[in-house]
Short mmCIF file of C-alpha atoms in Angstrom, two decimals:
data_model
loop_
_atom_site.label_atom_id
_atom_site.label_comp_id
_atom_site.label_asym_id
_atom_site.label_seq_id
_atom_site.Cartn_x
_atom_site.Cartn_y
_atom_site.Cartn_z
CA MET A 1 -29.52 9.51 57.37
CA ALA A 2 -29.46 12.80 55.46
CA ALA A 3 -25.87 13.44 56.58
CA LEU A 4 -24.81 10.05 55.25
CA VAL A 5 -26.39 10.80 51.84
CA VAL A 6 -24.66 14.20 51.62
CA ARG A 7 -21.32 12.67 52.59
CA GLY A 8 -21.79 9.99 49.94
CA VAL A 9 -22.53 12.56 47.25
CA ARG A 10 -19.48 14.61 48.26
CA ASP A 11 -17.24 11.54 48.03
CA LEU A 12 -18.61 10.77 44.59
CA LEU A 13 -17.98 14.32 43.40
CA LYS A 14 -14.41 14.22 44.74
CA ARG A 15 -13.71 11.07 42.76
CA ALA A 16 -15.28 12.41 39.57
CA ASP A 17 -14.25 16.06 40.00
CA PHE A 18 -15.52 16.99 36.53
CA ALA A 19 -15.43 20.68 37.31
CA THR A 20 -11.63 20.68 37.44
CA VAL A 21 -11.32 19.16 33.92
CA PRO A 22 -11.36 21.72 31.07
CA ARG A 23 -14.21 21.12 28.64
CA ARG A 24 -11.90 20.47 25.69
CA TYR A 25 -10.34 17.52 27.55
CA ARG A 26 -13.55 15.88 28.66
CA TYR A 27 -14.25 12.46 27.28
CA LYS A 28 -17.62 10.94 26.53
CA LYS A 29 -17.76 7.23 25.88
CA LYS A 30 -20.63 7.56 23.45
CA TRP A 31 -18.38 9.55 21.06
CA ALA A 32 -15.87 6.72 20.85
CA ALA A 33 -18.50 4.00 20.72
CA THR A 34 -20.00 5.12 17.42
CA GLU A 35 -17.34 3.31 15.35
CA PRO A 36 -15.60 0.09 16.38
CA LYS A 37 -11.81 0.09 16.30
CA PHE A 38 -10.39 -2.82 14.31
CA PRO A 39 -6.71 -3.39 13.67
CA ALA A 40 -5.61 -2.95 10.06
CA THR A 41 -4.65 -6.62 9.82
CA ARG A 42 -8.22 -7.61 10.64
CA LEU A 43 -9.62 -5.16 8.10
CA ALA A 44 -7.26 -6.62 5.49
CA LEU A 45 -8.46 -10.15 6.18
CA GLN A 46 -12.09 -9.07 5.96
CA ASN A 47 -11.37 -7.39 2.63
CA PHE A 48 -9.57 -10.45 1.27
CA ASP A 49 -12.33 -12.80 2.42
CA MET A 50 -14.85 -10.78 0.43
CA THR A 51 -12.85 -10.09 -2.72
CA TYR A 52 -10.63 -13.16 -3.00
CA GLY A 53 -13.42 -15.44 -1.88
CA VAL A 54 -15.23 -14.44 -5.08
CA GLN A 55 -12.09 -14.29 -7.23
CA PHE A 56 -10.70 -17.71 -6.29
CA GLY A 57 -13.81 -19.57 -5.19
CA ASP A 58 -13.08 -22.99 -3.68
CA LEU A 59 -9.34 -22.33 -3.80
CA TRP A 60 -9.53 -19.37 -1.42
CA PRO A 61 -9.51 -21.35 1.90
CA SER A 62 -6.16 -22.97 1.09
CA ILE A 63 -4.73 -19.69 -0.23
CA ARG A 64 -5.95 -18.00 2.95
CA VAL A 65 -4.08 -20.50 5.11
CA SER A 66 -0.91 -19.89 3.10
CA LEU A 67 -1.16 -16.11 3.49
CA LEU A 68 -1.70 -16.42 7.24
CA SER A 69 1.21 -18.84 7.65
CA GLU A 70 4.72 -17.76 8.54
CA GLN A 71 6.71 -16.46 5.60
CA LYS A 72 9.41 -18.74 4.19
CA TYR A 73 12.60 -17.10 3.02
CA GLY A 74 15.09 -17.93 0.33
CA ALA A 75 18.82 -17.26 0.53
CA LEU A 76 20.08 -15.37 -2.53
CA VAL A 77 23.79 -16.22 -2.79
CA ASN A 78 26.01 -13.17 -3.14
CA ASN A 79 28.18 -13.75 -6.21
CA PHE A 80 30.56 -11.06 -4.99
CA ALA A 81 31.37 -13.22 -1.95
CA SER A 82 32.92 -16.71 -1.98
CA TRP A 83 29.77 -18.02 -3.63
CA ASP A 84 30.96 -21.63 -4.04
CA HIS A 85 31.79 -21.89 -0.34
CA VAL A 86 28.50 -20.21 0.61
CA SER A 87 26.54 -22.58 -1.65
CA ALA A 88 28.22 -25.59 -0.04
CA GLU A 89 27.28 -24.35 3.42
CA LEU A 90 23.66 -23.84 2.40
CA GLU A 91 23.53 -27.33 0.90
CA GLN A 92 24.68 -28.71 4.26
CA LEU A 93 21.48 -27.22 5.72
CA ASN A 94 19.52 -29.45 3.28
CA ALA A 95 18.49 -26.40 1.25
CA ARG A 96 18.41 -26.58 -2.54
CA ASP A 97 19.14 -24.05 -5.25
CA PHE A 98 15.70 -23.80 -6.86
CA VAL A 99 17.01 -21.76 -9.81
CA ASN A 100 19.67 -24.15 -11.05
CA LYS A 101 17.75 -27.29 -10.07
CA ALA A 102 14.85 -26.23 -12.30
CA PRO A 103 14.49 -28.17 -15.57
CA SER A 104 15.75 -26.55 -18.74
CA HIS A 105 13.35 -25.57 -21.55
CA GLY A 106 14.32 -28.74 -23.42
CA GLU A 107 13.34 -30.89 -20.46
CA LEU A 108 9.82 -29.50 -20.21
CA GLU A 109 7.07 -31.79 -21.37
CA PRO A 110 4.99 -30.36 -24.22
CA GLU A 111 1.31 -29.86 -23.57
CA ASN A 112 -1.67 -29.43 -25.87
CA GLY A 113 0.42 -30.42 -28.87
CA GLN A 114 2.95 -27.63 -28.30
CA THR A 115 6.60 -28.48 -28.77
CA THR A 116 9.27 -27.17 -26.45
CA ALA A 117 11.14 -25.85 -29.48
CA SER A 118 8.39 -23.26 -29.90
CA PHE A 119 9.47 -21.47 -26.73
CA PRO A 120 11.29 -18.26 -27.72
CA ALA A 121 15.00 -18.22 -26.98
CA SER A 122 14.59 -14.71 -25.56
CA TRP A 123 12.72 -16.28 -22.66
CA ASP A 124 15.89 -17.68 -21.13
CA CYS A 125 16.03 -16.76 -17.47
CA SER A 126 18.41 -14.12 -16.20
CA PRO A 127 21.75 -15.91 -15.66
CA ASN A 128 24.11 -16.44 -12.71
CA LEU A 129 21.44 -16.38 -10.00
CA ARG A 130 21.58 -18.84 -7.10
CA CYS A 131 18.81 -18.93 -4.52
CA PHE A 132 18.44 -21.66 -1.92
CA THR A 133 15.14 -22.68 -0.36
CA PHE A 134 13.94 -25.48 1.85
CA THR A 135 11.58 -28.00 0.29
CA LYS A 136 7.82 -27.65 0.59
CA GLY A 137 6.70 -28.54 4.09
CA ASP A 138 10.13 -27.85 5.62
CA VAL A 139 9.77 -24.88 7.99
CA SER A 140 13.49 -24.62 8.75
CA ARG A 141 14.99 -21.15 8.89
CA PHE A 142 18.24 -19.86 7.47
CA PRO A 143 20.67 -18.36 9.96
CA PRO A 144 21.21 -14.61 9.66
CA ALA A 145 23.62 -13.60 6.89
CA ARG A 146 27.14 -12.80 8.02
CA LEU A 147 30.09 -10.87 6.71
CA GLY A 148 32.27 -13.07 4.52
CA SER A 149 36.01 -13.23 3.97
CA LEU A 150 35.80 -10.83 1.01
CA GLY A 151 34.27 -8.06 3.10
CA VAL A 152 30.66 -8.41 1.85
CA MET A 153 27.67 -10.34 3.17
CA ASP A 154 27.42 -14.00 2.13
CA TYR A 155 23.73 -14.12 1.15
CA TYR A 156 20.58 -12.06 1.21
CA LEU A 157 17.38 -13.37 2.81
CA MET A 158 14.28 -12.58 0.76
CA ASP A 159 10.94 -14.05 -0.19
CA ALA A 160 12.05 -16.52 -2.84
CA ALA A 161 9.07 -15.63 -5.04
CA SER A 162 10.45 -12.08 -5.26
CA LEU A 163 13.22 -13.46 -7.44
CA LEU A 164 10.81 -14.64 -10.15
CA PRO A 165 10.35 -11.19 -11.78
CA VAL A 166 14.14 -10.82 -12.06
CA LEU A 167 14.44 -14.30 -13.59
CA ALA A 168 11.61 -13.54 -16.03
CA LEU A 169 13.26 -10.32 -17.15
CA GLY A 170 15.80 -12.42 -19.05
CA LEU A 171 18.81 -10.13 -18.77
CA GLN A 172 21.55 -10.40 -21.38
CA PRO A 173 25.17 -9.20 -21.06
CA GLY A 174 25.49 -5.47 -21.72
CA ASP A 175 21.85 -4.60 -20.99
CA THR A 176 20.85 -1.18 -19.72
CA VAL A 177 18.36 -1.80 -16.91
CA LEU A 178 15.83 0.26 -14.97
CA ASP A 179 14.36 -0.84 -11.64
CA LEU A 180 11.57 1.74 -11.44
CA CYS A 181 10.31 0.99 -7.90
CA ALA A 182 13.52 -0.43 -6.46
CA ALA A 183 13.37 -0.13 -2.67
CA PRO A 184 13.96 -1.85 -0.35
CA GLY A 185 16.52 -3.35 -2.71
CA GLY A 186 16.29 -7.14 -2.94
CA LYS A 187 15.46 -7.19 -6.65
CA THR A 188 18.05 -4.50 -7.41
CA LEU A 189 20.66 -6.67 -5.71
CA ALA A 190 19.51 -9.67 -7.74
CA LEU A 191 19.81 -7.67 -10.98
CA LEU A 192 23.43 -6.90 -10.13
CA GLN A 193 24.09 -10.56 -9.31
CA THR A 194 23.44 -11.48 -12.95
CA GLY A 195 26.55 -9.62 -14.06
CA CYS A 196 24.64 -8.38 -17.11
CA CYS A 197 24.01 -4.73 -16.23
CA ARG A 198 26.05 -2.27 -18.25
CA ASN A 199 24.05 0.48 -16.55
CA LEU A 200 21.53 0.08 -13.76
CA ALA A 201 19.14 2.81 -12.63
CA ALA A 202 17.46 2.04 -9.30
CA ASN A 203 14.67 4.45 -8.41
CA ASP A 204 12.15 4.84 -5.63
CA LEU A 205 10.07 7.87 -4.71
CA SER A 206 10.73 7.44 -0.98
CA THR A 207 14.10 8.85 0.12
CA SER A 208 14.02 6.79 3.32
CA ARG A 209 13.53 3.62 1.30
CA THR A 210 16.30 4.48 -1.15
CA GLY A 211 18.50 5.03 1.89
CA ARG A 212 17.83 1.44 2.88
CA LEU A 213 18.59 0.35 -0.69
CA GLN A 214 21.95 2.13 -0.53
CA LYS A 215 22.82 0.29 2.69
CA ILE A 216 22.05 -3.06 1.06
CA LEU A 217 24.25 -2.25 -1.94
CA HIS A 218 27.12 -1.21 0.32
CA SER A 219 26.76 -4.40 2.37
CA TYR A 220 26.66 -6.78 -0.60
CA VAL A 221 28.39 -5.17 -3.58
CA PRO A 222 32.06 -4.07 -3.66
CA GLN A 223 32.68 -0.44 -4.53
CA ASP A 224 34.47 -1.19 -7.80
CA ILE A 225 31.53 -3.33 -8.98
CA ARG A 226 29.08 -0.56 -8.16
CA ASP A 227 31.22 1.87 -10.14
CA ARG A 228 31.74 -0.53 -13.06
CA SER A 229 28.00 -1.24 -13.34
CA GLN A 230 27.35 2.49 -13.07
CA VAL A 231 24.61 2.00 -10.50
CA ARG A 232 22.53 5.15 -10.19
CA VAL A 233 20.14 5.47 -7.24
CA THR A 234 17.47 8.16 -7.48
CA SER A 235 14.30 9.26 -5.69
CA TRP A 236 12.25 10.60 -8.58
CA ASP A 237 8.55 10.29 -9.33
CA GLY A 238 8.49 7.09 -11.37
CA ARG A 239 5.31 8.13 -13.16
CA LYS A 240 7.35 10.72 -15.09
CA TRP A 241 10.16 8.41 -16.17
CA GLY A 242 8.88 8.09 -19.71
CA GLU A 243 9.25 11.84 -20.11
CA LEU A 244 12.68 11.90 -18.46
CA GLU A 245 14.33 8.98 -20.27
CA GLY A 246 12.14 7.69 -23.07
CA ASP A 247 13.27 4.77 -25.26
CA THR A 248 16.41 4.29 -23.16
CA TYR A 249 16.47 0.85 -21.50
CA ASP A 250 16.76 -2.73 -22.75
CA ARG A 251 15.08 -4.19 -19.66
CA VAL A 252 12.73 -2.53 -17.17
CA LEU A 253 11.38 -3.96 -13.93
CA VAL A 254 8.16 -2.34 -12.65
CA ASP A 255 7.55 -3.81 -9.19
CA VAL A 256 4.77 -1.45 -8.18
CA PRO A 257 3.41 -0.40 -4.78
CA CYS A 258 0.42 -2.61 -3.98
CA THR A 259 -1.62 -3.98 -1.09
CA THR A 260 1.30 -6.32 -0.17
CA ASP A 261 -1.18 -8.98 0.89
CA ARG A 262 0.98 -11.01 3.26
CA HIS A 263 2.41 -7.94 4.99
CA SER A 264 -1.09 -6.51 5.40
CA LEU A 265 -2.19 -9.66 7.24
CA HIS A 266 0.76 -9.77 9.64
CA GLU A 267 2.01 -6.24 10.35
CA GLU A 268 0.21 -3.18 11.72
CA GLU A 269 3.09 -0.85 10.91
CA ASN A 270 2.83 0.79 7.49
CA ASN A 271 -0.31 -1.23 6.75
CA ILE A 272 -2.24 0.13 3.77
CA PHE A 273 -5.51 -1.11 5.28
CA GLN A 274 -5.33 1.49 8.03
CA ARG A 275 -8.48 3.60 7.87
CA SER A 276 -6.44 6.73 7.25
CA ARG A 277 -5.03 5.16 4.04
CA LYS A 278 -8.33 4.12 2.48
CA LYS A 279 -8.13 6.71 -0.31
CA GLU A 280 -4.52 5.72 -1.06
CA ARG A 281 -5.57 2.07 -1.32
CA GLN A 282 -8.42 2.88 -3.67
CA MET A 283 -6.08 4.83 -5.95
CA LEU A 284 -3.52 2.01 -6.26
CA PRO A 285 -4.66 0.65 -9.66
CA MET A 286 -4.42 4.12 -11.21
CA LEU A 287 -0.92 4.60 -9.77
CA GLN A 288 0.08 1.17 -11.05
CA VAL A 289 -1.13 1.96 -14.56
CA GLN A 290 0.84 5.21 -14.53
CA LEU A 291 4.03 3.48 -13.38
CA LEU A 292 3.73 0.64 -15.89
CA ALA A 293 3.07 3.12 -18.69
CA ALA A 294 6.15 5.11 -17.66
CA GLY A 295 8.24 1.93 -17.60
CA LEU A 296 7.10 0.97 -21.08
CA LEU A 297 7.78 4.44 -22.45
CA ALA A 298 11.30 4.27 -20.97
CA THR A 299 11.97 0.99 -22.80
CA LYS A 300 13.66 0.81 -26.20
CA PRO A 301 11.55 -0.56 -29.06
CA GLY A 302 11.90 -4.34 -28.86
CA GLY A 303 12.87 -4.17 -25.19
CA HIS A 304 11.28 -6.07 -22.34
CA VAL A 305 9.31 -5.03 -19.28
CA VAL A 306 8.25 -7.17 -16.34
CA TYR A 307 5.33 -5.94 -14.23
CA SER A 308 5.03 -7.46 -10.77
CA THR A 309 3.12 -7.03 -7.52
CA CYS A 310 2.87 -8.68 -4.10
CA SER A 311 -0.91 -8.90 -4.47
CA LEU A 312 -3.34 -11.55 -5.69
CA SER A 313 -5.87 -8.96 -6.86
CA HIS A 314 -6.97 -9.05 -10.49
CA LEU A 315 -7.51 -5.30 -10.22
CA GLN A 316 -3.81 -4.79 -9.49
CA ASN A 317 -2.52 -7.33 -12.01
CA GLU A 318 -4.37 -8.36 -15.18
CA TYR A 319 -6.59 -5.28 -15.26
CA VAL A 320 -3.61 -2.95 -14.84
CA VAL A 321 -1.73 -4.62 -17.69
CA GLN A 322 -4.74 -4.48 -19.98
CA GLY A 323 -5.54 -0.89 -19.06
CA THR A 324 -1.96 0.19 -19.71
CA ILE A 325 -1.89 -1.52 -23.11
CA GLU A 326 -5.03 0.37 -24.12
CA LEU A 327 -3.61 3.64 -22.79
CA LEU A 328 -0.40 3.36 -24.81
CA ALA A 329 -2.28 2.30 -27.94
CA ASN A 330 -4.73 5.20 -27.74
CA GLN A 331 -2.43 8.01 -26.60
CA TYR A 332 0.95 7.03 -28.05
CA SER A 333 0.10 4.59 -30.87
CA ILE A 334 2.47 2.08 -29.23
CA GLU A 335 1.75 -1.62 -29.56
CA VAL A 336 2.58 -3.78 -26.55
CA ARG A 337 2.59 -7.54 -26.86
CA VAL A 338 1.88 -9.58 -23.74
CA GLU A 339 3.57 -12.97 -23.82
CA ASP A 340 2.26 -16.10 -22.14
CA LEU A 341 4.91 -17.37 -19.70
CA THR A 342 3.11 -20.59 -18.81
CA HIS A 343 6.31 -22.50 -19.54
CA PHE A 344 8.18 -20.19 -17.15
CA ARG A 345 5.74 -21.17 -14.44
CA LYS A 346 6.39 -24.84 -15.17
CA LEU A 347 10.13 -24.36 -14.61
CA PHE A 348 9.56 -23.59 -10.94
CA MET A 349 6.42 -25.51 -10.05
CA ASP A 350 8.40 -27.80 -7.72
CA THR A 351 9.18 -24.78 -5.53
CA PHE A 352 6.09 -22.59 -5.86
CA SER A 353 2.35 -23.10 -6.06
CA PHE A 354 0.86 -21.16 -8.95
CA PHE A 355 -2.77 -20.32 -9.59
CA PRO A 356 -3.83 -22.84 -12.28
CA SER A 357 -5.09 -20.26 -14.78
CA CYS A 358 -2.31 -17.76 -14.00
CA GLN A 359 -0.29 -16.53 -16.94
CA ALA A 360 2.84 -14.72 -15.88
CA CYS A 361 3.27 -11.71 -18.13
CA TRP A 362 6.14 -9.83 -19.55
CA GLU A 363 5.44 -6.98 -21.89
CA ASP A 364 7.35 -6.73 -25.15
CA LYS A 365 7.27 -3.25 -26.69
#
């Protein structure tokens, strides 16, 4: 009996063989069990349930479903390709051009006694943009873009809502334009599609992301157009742009880094809700204020700035705008007027669902 016990102990020691494992490589389960490991997507959803549940109240469940649903893309027609032929092909897919099918300002119904004539003419949307989407409830997908007969890609697939800031910027022919946080490049491409840019500066701090932007421009924009529009791609710190080129641009787009809510719920890669990026996430509103302030300082007096995010957070939207206005008033004695773009929202309500009390903002310096 004793021999059997000894043999059993020896077999157990052979299987464990702890003595042969250096101490620094030994693993104790209790060390790893002190903190549960959750994927970043789950942490993002928990965060949104707490914050947006309070912010949106009874509307949050339906918004939550939308964020968790598969993303729907729009097809931005490349005007440097055979755009009429491309548009006809997209129409055959039962897609519609939501930009040009939108009602004009004169067709909008007045509300609260306001007349449509009171809408400022400067609020005309940026021209020459064509973006096709499928109707609400249609989950069809566009086929991948292909190289057209003119040597450039036919259309660019993007979240259709990403085109709204470019439309709101209201470009006019001959404008000098700054895209302060340009990568990965969809909005920069849309700015060029308007045909209004006399000069376009596209900047992003990340060199890898500006590399991707350069690839998009080469795939969609002919070389002579890039040269004629004097497209300048840089990787500078956008927070310092007001010092580098103050009072320079007619139109500035400030599409800031944010929590990218939909991405954070669907992708683990580069997810800002990773535990290692907690400090970065907490500092986002400060970074956003700095970037918006730089964009405003880079704008000519009387110029226009659009601030945009991919987040629903009040802290990253309304509070950033208000904080920046106070900063410029106190430190630079600059007055910034925030315009109510409720009518702009009404132009596209057949395509998008807007928060009822949302007021799209563009800053007029």
